[in-house]
Amino acid sequence: MQIKKFSAPTLKEAAQKMKDELGGEAIILGTRMIESPRGTDGNGGRIREKLFELTAGIEKDQGLPFAGDRNKSALNMKQKSLNAGMIKEESTLNSNANYENEIAQLKDMIYKRRQAPLPLKTEKEAAASSVSKKISEVNDSKPAAPEQDPATLELKKIFGTLRHRDVQKSTLKVLSGTLGNYRSLLNTSNAESHVLSSIASLIPTNKLKLERNKKAKKVALVGPTGVGKTTCIAKLSVISKLIHNLEIGLISIDTYRLGAIDQLKIFSEISNIELKVAYEAKEMPDIINKFRKKDLIFIDTAGRSQNNVQQLYEAKEFLNAARVDETYLVVSSTSSTKVLLDVFKKYKVYNFNSVIYTKIDEAVTFGNILNAAVKKNVPVSFLSNGQVIPDDIIAADSEFIANMIYTGKINK
Ligand SMILES: Nc1nc2c(ncn2[C@@H]2O[C@H](COP(=O)(O)OP(=O)(O)O)[C@@H](O)[C@H]2O)c(=O)[nH]1
Ligand SMILES: [Mg+2]
């Protein structure tokens, strides 16, 4: 990937410089303010000018991995998309050169950090794994009663590890219930993989279908300030457009926070994805009508405090007027279980269909995801694992999340 920095007095000018030099497919990787010396004042002091610096990236044209093998490229890409849980229609896999080029450019960028979810261990592998090393992590496991059998002891150790990962006692009770069905089959070597399967069974997932639609599908992202809604929309839009060849429209109703629209505006200019801004709920039907030929419309909402119910209802009016098809609640995985449950409760007014957990790269444990799944039973759609557009997003997979919860690591 070719990375280049562009600076100018406004973001728009910096973006234009980037577009002129790298073309329409360059992706913004980051922006920041810098100071550049503009000369000296009369006293010999330096005059400094504030500039926006934009870091952009584009795949190099030379040496593209699939440049000479288009069919293979399309098939591999399809496989990758399916692996990531994205559903795509065969008919969209045309071999037109432009599309292939775009795919080749993005091939290594999209989902490169995602590995296929780890298969749950076979009994043999589980036996080989030294579960004993986890004993040291268990702070609160008490010495076993003499009558306890080895499988029960093993389960105790595993539950101790889960407690360490911030899984609540009430959640472990539910987990214990689901494990109960296999109780007679459990032994020291298969206990871990049974627990992982049971955790996975408690985490429903929901895939966003990225496919051509006769009628534009309207998807809204809601959630507290700064959790990563706009970033997620940018990632999902780029993936939908370049991998799935879909027509995308963006609507921002983020009229509350100064600068928030600029963020999406710049993204829209760079990615060539049309953006419209709604300032009042009654504008929504007209905007939706203008986007009627699109396949997918992403609606970005203001990141307002969930403690201001009035503000939540205002945004809800916009979404009602747009007649949204799917609403995702975006939450930071670094939140405590208490905060997560509070957000779920406050955002209930939106009737959200599923959850996107962001900032999993910053979280220390993931027990909160299991606690929330057990208490609320809302499916998870995506995990966001960084700031890079569009790389850092993973389509949710129950077993992958179960592994995260148990090990405390991503892609163990
Ligand atoms: N580390 C990390 N940062 C993220 C992630 N998603 C978003 N961010 C950053 O969080 C900040 C707020 O993101 P933004 O999309 O503006 O949040 P919004 O207010 O919900 O729209 C930005 O600096 C993003 O780059 C993520 O998955 N991991
Ligand atoms: Mg935003």
XYZ file of C-alpha atoms in Angstrom, residues 100-330:
231
model
C -11.510 -6.568 -10.750
C -8.967 -3.838 -10.361
C -10.779 -2.389 -7.409
C -11.074 -5.781 -5.823
C -7.416 -6.515 -6.348
C -6.523 -3.200 -4.770
C -8.597 -3.936 -1.742
C -7.989 -7.637 -1.507
C -5.310 -7.437 1.118
C -6.876 -4.516 2.913
C -10.293 -5.866 3.726
C -10.477 -8.279 6.584
C -6.786 -9.006 6.415
C -6.698 -9.104 10.167
C -9.557 -11.486 10.334
C -8.624 -15.085 10.468
C -11.221 -17.760 10.167
C -12.745 -18.319 13.583
C -10.832 -20.948 15.447
C -12.591 -24.265 15.263
C -13.503 -25.507 18.679
C -10.921 -27.955 19.876
C -11.363 -31.596 19.180
C -11.355 -33.744 22.245
C -7.805 -34.865 21.468
C -6.536 -31.319 21.084
C -8.356 -30.264 24.179
C -6.667 -33.064 26.077
C -3.296 -31.906 24.801
C -3.862 -28.318 25.812
C -2.457 -27.596 29.207
C -5.529 -26.371 30.961
C -3.494 -26.523 34.135
C -1.745 -23.267 33.242
C -5.053 -21.523 33.712
C -5.152 -22.528 37.348
C -2.874 -19.653 38.187
C -5.386 -17.221 36.707
C -8.185 -18.426 38.892
C -8.232 -16.280 41.949
C -11.471 -17.312 43.469
C -11.672 -21.049 42.942
C -11.844 -22.812 46.266
C -10.207 -26.174 46.986
C -12.374 -28.976 45.690
C -14.468 -31.050 47.997
C -12.999 -34.548 48.127
C -16.099 -36.086 46.517
C -15.868 -33.898 43.416
C -15.034 -35.761 40.244
C -12.246 -34.568 37.885
C -14.711 -33.158 35.309
C -16.357 -30.989 37.957
C -12.946 -29.756 39.071
C -12.065 -28.960 35.478
C -15.295 -26.990 35.055
C -14.523 -25.066 38.217
C -11.175 -24.045 36.795
C -12.744 -22.958 33.531
C -15.440 -20.981 35.334
C -12.715 -19.366 37.419
C -11.036 -18.204 34.224
C -14.356 -16.852 32.970
C -14.879 -14.911 36.195
C -11.433 -13.469 35.606
C -12.676 -12.337 32.186
C -15.520 -10.394 33.847
C -18.250 -12.933 33.188
C -20.807 -12.393 35.938
C -21.889 -15.101 38.369
C -25.479 -14.871 37.101
C -24.186 -15.461 33.544
C -22.206 -18.506 34.708
C -25.414 -19.923 36.145
C -27.057 -19.694 32.728
C -23.947 -21.205 31.146
C -24.054 -23.994 33.659
C -27.661 -24.642 32.657
C -26.800 -24.946 28.963
C -23.885 -27.219 29.843
C -26.207 -29.345 31.939
C -27.392 -31.148 28.812
C -23.916 -32.560 28.296
C -23.052 -33.040 31.950
C -22.805 -36.822 31.746
C -20.514 -36.563 28.689
C -18.052 -34.156 30.250
C -14.540 -35.182 31.166
C -11.307 -33.296 31.831
C -10.255 -33.318 28.210
C -13.471 -32.137 26.578
C -14.782 -29.700 29.197
C -13.112 -26.643 27.650
C -14.514 -27.236 24.172
C -18.006 -27.906 25.581
C -17.867 -24.636 27.508
C -16.759 -22.784 24.371
C -19.643 -24.279 22.367
C -22.072 -23.358 25.127
C -20.796 -19.772 25.243
C -21.137 -19.590 21.448
C -24.714 -20.875 21.685
C -25.551 -17.975 24.006
C -24.331 -15.327 21.540
C -26.718 -14.873 18.634
C -25.366 -13.169 15.525
C -27.028 -11.380 12.668
C -25.504 -10.845 9.251
C -26.053 -7.674 7.278
C -26.934 -8.849 3.794
C -24.803 -6.967 1.341
C -26.733 -7.575 -1.828
C -28.458 -5.721 -4.596
C -31.867 -4.512 -3.547
C -34.754 -3.444 -5.753
C -35.771 -1.089 -3.013
C -32.975 0.696 -1.178
C -32.392 -0.873 2.233
C -32.099 1.759 4.958
C -29.697 0.972 7.772
C -29.295 3.336 10.736
C -26.528 3.349 13.332
C -27.363 4.726 16.764
C -25.420 4.889 19.999
C -23.568 7.115 22.441
C -21.057 9.780 21.462
C -17.636 8.679 20.269
C -18.281 4.945 20.137
C -17.404 4.778 16.433
C -20.687 5.034 14.520
C -19.371 7.254 11.739
C -16.206 5.182 11.441
C -18.294 1.991 11.124
C -20.450 3.569 8.431
C -17.320 4.557 6.497
C -15.954 1.001 6.751
C -19.238 -0.671 5.789
C -19.792 1.749 2.889
C -16.367 1.119 1.380
C -16.775 -2.656 1.740
C -20.278 -2.551 0.246
C -19.194 -0.392 -2.652
C -15.885 -1.936 -3.598
C -16.269 -5.579 -2.629
C -19.953 -6.032 -3.250
C -20.300 -3.522 -6.045
C -23.329 -1.912 -4.450
C -24.678 1.590 -4.901
C -24.477 3.345 -1.541
C -26.114 6.496 -0.227
C -25.182 8.198 3.036
C -27.461 10.351 5.134
C -26.215 12.319 8.097
C -28.548 13.642 10.714
C -25.545 14.490 12.811
C -26.428 18.151 12.983
C -25.726 18.492 16.661
C -21.981 18.208 17.068
C -19.942 20.795 15.181
C -17.532 19.142 12.767
C -19.272 15.807 12.821
C -20.718 16.290 9.355
C -17.337 17.379 8.012
C -15.979 13.973 8.967
C -18.562 12.199 6.814
C -18.432 14.879 4.098
C -14.722 14.386 3.596
C -15.197 10.643 3.571
C -17.992 10.979 1.023
C -15.848 13.135 -1.264
C -12.890 10.818 -1.103
C -14.815 7.607 -1.510
C -17.190 8.993 -4.105
C -20.195 7.950 -2.069
C -23.064 10.407 -2.163
C -23.965 12.107 1.122
C -27.065 14.088 1.979
C -27.626 15.944 5.220
C -31.025 16.151 6.909
C -31.631 19.028 9.282
C -35.270 18.216 9.994
C -37.165 14.939 10.155
C -39.570 16.052 7.434
C -36.685 16.201 4.911
C -36.057 12.474 5.254
C -38.715 11.089 2.845
C -37.487 13.390 0.085
C -33.845 12.365 0.606
C -34.795 8.689 0.687
C -36.706 9.212 -2.548
C -33.620 10.765 -4.165
C -31.644 7.694 -3.085
C -34.301 5.232 -4.302
C -31.996 3.696 -6.927
C -29.340 2.857 -4.336
C -28.939 -0.636 -2.896
C -28.085 0.441 0.620
C -28.513 3.680 2.516
C -26.539 4.204 5.731
C -27.941 6.754 8.163
C -25.492 8.287 10.628
C -26.998 9.763 13.764
C -25.747 12.332 16.221
C -23.775 10.922 19.101
C -25.933 12.263 21.873
C -25.959 11.562 25.540
C -28.271 8.690 26.354
C -29.163 10.616 29.467
C -30.989 13.205 27.404
C -34.196 11.405 26.505
C -35.483 14.376 24.541
C -32.481 14.185 22.184
C -32.950 10.447 21.714
C -36.549 11.011 20.671
C -35.542 13.775 18.238
C -33.240 11.427 16.343
C -35.910 8.741 16.488
C -38.257 11.081 14.595
C -35.750 11.265 11.727
C -35.498 7.470 11.583
C -39.259 7.038 11.708
C -39.633 9.496 8.851
C -37.049 7.518 6.855
C -38.813 4.224 7.625
C -35.519 2.494 8.386
C -35.283 -1.239 7.750
C -32.534 -2.105 10.212
C -31.136 -0.254 13.215
C -27.794 -1.136 14.782
C -26.869 -0.082 18.288
C -23.173 0.759 18.363
